mmCIF file of C-alpha atoms in Angstrom:
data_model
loop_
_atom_site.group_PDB
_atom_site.id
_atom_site.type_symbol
_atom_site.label_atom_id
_atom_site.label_comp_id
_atom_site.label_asym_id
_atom_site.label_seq_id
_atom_site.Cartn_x
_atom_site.Cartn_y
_atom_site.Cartn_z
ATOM 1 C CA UNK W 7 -78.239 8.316 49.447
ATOM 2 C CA UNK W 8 -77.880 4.657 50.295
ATOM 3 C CA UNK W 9 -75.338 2.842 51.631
ATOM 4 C CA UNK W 10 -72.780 1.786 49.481
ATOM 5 C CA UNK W 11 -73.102 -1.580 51.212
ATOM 6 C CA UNK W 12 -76.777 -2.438 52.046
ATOM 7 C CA UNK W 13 -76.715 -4.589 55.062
ATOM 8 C CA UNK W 14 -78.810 -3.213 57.631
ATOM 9 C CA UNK W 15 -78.536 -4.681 61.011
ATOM 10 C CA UNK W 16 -80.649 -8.120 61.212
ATOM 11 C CA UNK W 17 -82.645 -8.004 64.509
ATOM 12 C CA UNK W 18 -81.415 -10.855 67.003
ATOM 13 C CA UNK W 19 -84.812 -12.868 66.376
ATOM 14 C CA UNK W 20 -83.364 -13.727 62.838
ATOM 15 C CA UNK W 21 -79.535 -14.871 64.649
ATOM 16 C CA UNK W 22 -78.824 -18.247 64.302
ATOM 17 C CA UNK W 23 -79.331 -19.789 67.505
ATOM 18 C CA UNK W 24 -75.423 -20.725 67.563
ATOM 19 C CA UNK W 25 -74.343 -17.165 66.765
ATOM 20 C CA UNK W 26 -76.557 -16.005 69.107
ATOM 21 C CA UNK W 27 -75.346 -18.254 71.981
ATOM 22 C CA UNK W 28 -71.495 -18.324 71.030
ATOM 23 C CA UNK W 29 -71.078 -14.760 69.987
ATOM 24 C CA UNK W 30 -73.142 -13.407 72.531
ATOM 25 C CA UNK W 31 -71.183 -15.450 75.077
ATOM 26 C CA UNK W 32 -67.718 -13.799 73.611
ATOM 27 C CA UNK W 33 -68.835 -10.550 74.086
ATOM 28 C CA UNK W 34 -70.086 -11.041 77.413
ATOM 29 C CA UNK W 35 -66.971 -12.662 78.847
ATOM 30 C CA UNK W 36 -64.404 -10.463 77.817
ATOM 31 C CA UNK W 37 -66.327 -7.297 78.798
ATOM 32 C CA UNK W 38 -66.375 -5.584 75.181
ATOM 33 C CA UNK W 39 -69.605 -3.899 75.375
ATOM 34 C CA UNK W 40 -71.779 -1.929 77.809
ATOM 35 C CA UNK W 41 -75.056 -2.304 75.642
ATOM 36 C CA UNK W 42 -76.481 -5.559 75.892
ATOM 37 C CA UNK W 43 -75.842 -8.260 72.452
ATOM 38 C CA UNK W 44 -79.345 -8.248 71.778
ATOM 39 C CA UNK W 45 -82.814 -6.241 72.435
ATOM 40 C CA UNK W 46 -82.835 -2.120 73.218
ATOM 41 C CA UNK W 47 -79.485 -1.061 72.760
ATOM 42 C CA UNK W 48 -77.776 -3.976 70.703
ATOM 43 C CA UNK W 49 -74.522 -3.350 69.276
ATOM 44 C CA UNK W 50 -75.572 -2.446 65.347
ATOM 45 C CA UNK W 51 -71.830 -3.819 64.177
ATOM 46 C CA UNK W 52 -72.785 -7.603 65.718
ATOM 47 C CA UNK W 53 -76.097 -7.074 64.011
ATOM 48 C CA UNK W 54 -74.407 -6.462 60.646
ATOM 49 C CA UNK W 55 -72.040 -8.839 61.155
ATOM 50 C CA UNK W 56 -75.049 -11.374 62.000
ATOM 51 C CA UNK W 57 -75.600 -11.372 58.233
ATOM 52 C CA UNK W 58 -72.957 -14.283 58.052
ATOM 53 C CA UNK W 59 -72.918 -16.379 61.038
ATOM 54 C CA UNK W 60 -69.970 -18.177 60.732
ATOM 55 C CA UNK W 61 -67.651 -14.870 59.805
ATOM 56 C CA UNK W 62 -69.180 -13.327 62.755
ATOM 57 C CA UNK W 63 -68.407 -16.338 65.221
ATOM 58 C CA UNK W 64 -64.529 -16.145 64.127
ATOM 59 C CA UNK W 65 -64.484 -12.569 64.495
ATOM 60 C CA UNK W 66 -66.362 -12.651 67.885
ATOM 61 C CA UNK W 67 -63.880 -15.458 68.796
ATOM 62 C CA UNK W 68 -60.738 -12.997 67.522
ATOM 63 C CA UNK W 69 -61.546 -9.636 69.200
ATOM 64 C CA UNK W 70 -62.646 -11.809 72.539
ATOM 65 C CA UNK W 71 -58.738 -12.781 72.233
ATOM 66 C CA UNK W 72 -57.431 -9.696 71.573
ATOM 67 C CA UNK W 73 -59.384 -7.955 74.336
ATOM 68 C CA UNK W 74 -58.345 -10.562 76.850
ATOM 69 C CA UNK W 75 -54.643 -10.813 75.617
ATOM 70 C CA UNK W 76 -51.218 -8.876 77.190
ATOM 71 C CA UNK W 77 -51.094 -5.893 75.346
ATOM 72 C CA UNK W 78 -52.934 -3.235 78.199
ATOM 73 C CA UNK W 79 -56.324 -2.010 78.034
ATOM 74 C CA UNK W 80 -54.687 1.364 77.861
ATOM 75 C CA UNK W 81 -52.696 0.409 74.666
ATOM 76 C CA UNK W 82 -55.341 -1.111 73.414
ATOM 77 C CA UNK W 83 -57.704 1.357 73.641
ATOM 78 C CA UNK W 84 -54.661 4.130 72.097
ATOM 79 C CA UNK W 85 -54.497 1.307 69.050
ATOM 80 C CA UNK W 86 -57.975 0.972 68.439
ATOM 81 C CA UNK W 87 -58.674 4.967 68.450
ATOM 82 C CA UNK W 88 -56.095 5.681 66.234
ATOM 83 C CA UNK W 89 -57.354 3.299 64.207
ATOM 84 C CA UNK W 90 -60.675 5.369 64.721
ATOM 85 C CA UNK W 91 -59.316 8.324 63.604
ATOM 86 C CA UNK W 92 -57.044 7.157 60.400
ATOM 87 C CA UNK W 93 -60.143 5.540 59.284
ATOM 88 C CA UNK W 94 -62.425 7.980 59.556
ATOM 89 C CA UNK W 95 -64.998 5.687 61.514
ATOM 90 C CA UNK W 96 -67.282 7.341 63.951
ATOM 91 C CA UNK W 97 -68.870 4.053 64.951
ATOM 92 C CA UNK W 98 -65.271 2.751 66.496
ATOM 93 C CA UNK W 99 -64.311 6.416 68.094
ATOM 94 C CA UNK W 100 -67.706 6.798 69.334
ATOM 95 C CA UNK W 101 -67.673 3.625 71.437
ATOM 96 C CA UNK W 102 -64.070 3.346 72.083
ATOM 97 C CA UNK W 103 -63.830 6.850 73.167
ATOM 98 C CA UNK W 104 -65.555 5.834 76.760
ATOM 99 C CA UNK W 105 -63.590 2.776 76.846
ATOM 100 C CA UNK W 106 -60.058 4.352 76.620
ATOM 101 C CA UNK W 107 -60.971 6.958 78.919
ATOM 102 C CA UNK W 108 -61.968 4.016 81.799
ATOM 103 C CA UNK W 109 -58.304 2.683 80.327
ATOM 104 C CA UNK W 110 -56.437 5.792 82.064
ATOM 105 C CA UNK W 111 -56.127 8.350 79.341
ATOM 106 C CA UNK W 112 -57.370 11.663 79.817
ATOM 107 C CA UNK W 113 -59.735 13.634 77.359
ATOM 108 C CA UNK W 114 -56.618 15.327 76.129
ATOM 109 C CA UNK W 115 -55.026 12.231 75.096
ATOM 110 C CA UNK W 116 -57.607 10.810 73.180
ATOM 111 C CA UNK W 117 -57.685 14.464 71.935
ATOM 112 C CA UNK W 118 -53.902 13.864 70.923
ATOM 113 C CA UNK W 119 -54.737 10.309 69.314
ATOM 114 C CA UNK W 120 -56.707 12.481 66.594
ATOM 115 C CA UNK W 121 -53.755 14.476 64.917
ATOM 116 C CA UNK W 122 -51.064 14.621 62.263
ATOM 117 C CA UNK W 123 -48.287 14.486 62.733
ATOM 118 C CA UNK W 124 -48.381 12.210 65.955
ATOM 119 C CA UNK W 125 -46.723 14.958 68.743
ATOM 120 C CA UNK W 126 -43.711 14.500 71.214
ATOM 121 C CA UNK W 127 -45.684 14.929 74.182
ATOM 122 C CA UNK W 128 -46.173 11.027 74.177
ATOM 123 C CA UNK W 129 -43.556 9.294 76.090
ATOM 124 C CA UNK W 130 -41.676 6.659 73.248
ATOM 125 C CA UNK W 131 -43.278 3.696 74.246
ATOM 126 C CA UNK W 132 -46.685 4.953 73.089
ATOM 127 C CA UNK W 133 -45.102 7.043 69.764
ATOM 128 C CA UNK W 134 -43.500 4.170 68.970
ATOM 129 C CA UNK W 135 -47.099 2.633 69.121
ATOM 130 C CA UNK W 136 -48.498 5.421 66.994
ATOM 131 C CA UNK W 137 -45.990 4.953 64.698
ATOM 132 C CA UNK W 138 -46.676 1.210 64.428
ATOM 133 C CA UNK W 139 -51.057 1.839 63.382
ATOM 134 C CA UNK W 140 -49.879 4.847 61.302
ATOM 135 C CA UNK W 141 -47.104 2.247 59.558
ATOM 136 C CA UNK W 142 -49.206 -0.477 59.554
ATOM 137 C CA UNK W 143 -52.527 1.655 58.086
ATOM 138 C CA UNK W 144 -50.701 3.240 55.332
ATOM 139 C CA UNK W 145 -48.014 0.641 54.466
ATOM 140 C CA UNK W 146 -49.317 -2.657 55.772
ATOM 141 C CA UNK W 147 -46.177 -3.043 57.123
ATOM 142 C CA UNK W 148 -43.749 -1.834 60.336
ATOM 143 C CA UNK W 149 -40.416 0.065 59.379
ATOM 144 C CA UNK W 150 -37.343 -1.141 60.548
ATOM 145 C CA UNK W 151 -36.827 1.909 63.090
ATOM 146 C CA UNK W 152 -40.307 1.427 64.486
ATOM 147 C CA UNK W 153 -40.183 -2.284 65.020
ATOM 148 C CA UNK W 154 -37.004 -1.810 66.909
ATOM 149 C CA UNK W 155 -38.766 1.218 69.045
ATOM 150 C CA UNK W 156 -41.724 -1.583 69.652
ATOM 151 C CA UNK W 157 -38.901 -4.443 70.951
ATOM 152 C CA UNK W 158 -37.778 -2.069 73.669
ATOM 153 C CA UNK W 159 -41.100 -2.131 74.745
ATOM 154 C CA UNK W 160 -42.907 -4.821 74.225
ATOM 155 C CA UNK W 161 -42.538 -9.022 73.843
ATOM 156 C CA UNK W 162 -43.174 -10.757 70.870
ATOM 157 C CA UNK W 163 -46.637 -12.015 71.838
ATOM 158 C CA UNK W 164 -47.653 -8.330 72.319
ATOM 159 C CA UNK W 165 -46.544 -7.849 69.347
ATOM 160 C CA UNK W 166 -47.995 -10.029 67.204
ATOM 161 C CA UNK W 167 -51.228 -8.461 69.182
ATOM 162 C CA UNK W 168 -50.480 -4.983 67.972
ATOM 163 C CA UNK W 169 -50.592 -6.201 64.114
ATOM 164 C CA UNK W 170 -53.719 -8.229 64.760
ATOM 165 C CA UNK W 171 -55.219 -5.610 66.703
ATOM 166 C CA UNK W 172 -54.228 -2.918 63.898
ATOM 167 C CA UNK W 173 -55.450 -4.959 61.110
ATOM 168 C CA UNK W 174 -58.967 -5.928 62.743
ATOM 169 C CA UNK W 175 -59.596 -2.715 63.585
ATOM 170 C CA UNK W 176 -58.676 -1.316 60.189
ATOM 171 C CA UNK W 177 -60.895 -4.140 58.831
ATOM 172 C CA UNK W 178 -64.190 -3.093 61.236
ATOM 173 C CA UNK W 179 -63.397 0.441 60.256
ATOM 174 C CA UNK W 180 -63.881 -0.664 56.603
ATOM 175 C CA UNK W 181 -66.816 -2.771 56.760
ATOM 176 C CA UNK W 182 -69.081 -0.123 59.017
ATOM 177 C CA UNK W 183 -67.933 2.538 56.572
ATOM 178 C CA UNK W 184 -69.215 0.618 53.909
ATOM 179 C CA UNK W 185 -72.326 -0.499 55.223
ATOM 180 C CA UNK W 186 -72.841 3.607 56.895
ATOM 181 C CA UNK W 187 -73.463 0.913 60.194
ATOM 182 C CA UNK W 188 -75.418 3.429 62.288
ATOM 183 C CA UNK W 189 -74.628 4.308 65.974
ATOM 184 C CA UNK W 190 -76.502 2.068 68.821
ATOM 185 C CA UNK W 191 -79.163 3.744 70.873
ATOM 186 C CA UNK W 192 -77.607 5.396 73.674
ATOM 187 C CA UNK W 193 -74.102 6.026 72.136
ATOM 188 C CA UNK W 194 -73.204 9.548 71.868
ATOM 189 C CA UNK W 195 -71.903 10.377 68.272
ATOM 190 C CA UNK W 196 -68.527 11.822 68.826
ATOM 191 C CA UNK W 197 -66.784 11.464 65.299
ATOM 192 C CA UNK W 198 -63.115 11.728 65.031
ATOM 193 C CA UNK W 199 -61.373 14.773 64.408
ATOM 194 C CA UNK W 200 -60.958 15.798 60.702
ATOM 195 C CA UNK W 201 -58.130 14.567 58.473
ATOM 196 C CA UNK W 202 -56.084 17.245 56.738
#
């Protein structure tokens, strides 16, 4: 069955040199991949996105901020796999699953990240986190009680980079669903634990 989306990823000879140069740059500089940007082992989601240079220059430009901002890599990485999980995207749990391990959770955290209800075992700062995706995937908006939780912890920049980061996230999940974007070469498919 195909893709409901068919975009296959465009091979880097067929970039734009700009795209190649600018979001190739990006990538490099804020340390977002461990596969090269082009060649053996490209990432298949910049070779999808390649499809329309100048969306995939923006968006290069907005997750090399969002990596590089003042939210942690460790709450990053917790936002992004939860993300992962409430999207159902193996792609984004598959290659974020290393990363948030090298953040400083352990296997059965990112364990944790893929169940319902989210669990007391996570100290507030981090439920309140949880909260915030899970608020912010199914509403598209924070409750009052959550965005005070988030205040304790966090300053309004950080902020602002939780909802950005939550909504990008959500938006990658969406378009490599679509387009069944398949895993590099050399990434282990781990998919996210089941729904219920």
């Amino acid at each position: 069955m195909p893709a409901p989306i068919d975009l296959s990823p465009l091979p880097p000879c067929d970039w734009s040199p700009q795209l190649r140069d600018l979001l190739g740059a990006a990538l490099r500089d804020h340390d977002l991949v461990d596969q090269p940007v082009s060649g053996p082992g490209q990432l298949n989601s910049v070779a999808t996105l390649a499809h329309h240079p100048r969306l995939a220059i923006a968006f290069g430009q907005l997750v090399g901020s969002l990596s590089a901002g003042e939210l942690s890599a460790r709450d990053r990485e917790v936002v992004i796999l939860r993300s992962a999980y409430l999207t159902q995207s193996t792609y984004e749990w598959s290659h974020h699953r290393p990363l948030a391990l090298r953040a400083g959770l352990s296997e059965a955290e990112v364990q944790r990240l893929g169940s319902d209800p989210i669990d007391d075992e996570w100290p507030a700062r981090e439920k309140a986190l949880l909260s915030a995706v899970d608020e912010l995937h199914h509403r598209s908006a924070l409750s009052t009680t959550t965005g005070r939780e988030l205040a304790e912890h966090y300053r309004p920049r950080q902020l602002l980079e939780l909802v950005f980061l939550a909504g990008c996230y959500r938006t990658v999940a969406t378009l490599l669903n679509s387009c069944e974007v398949p895993l590099d070469s050399g990434v282990e498919a781990l998919s996210p634990p089941v729904r219920r």
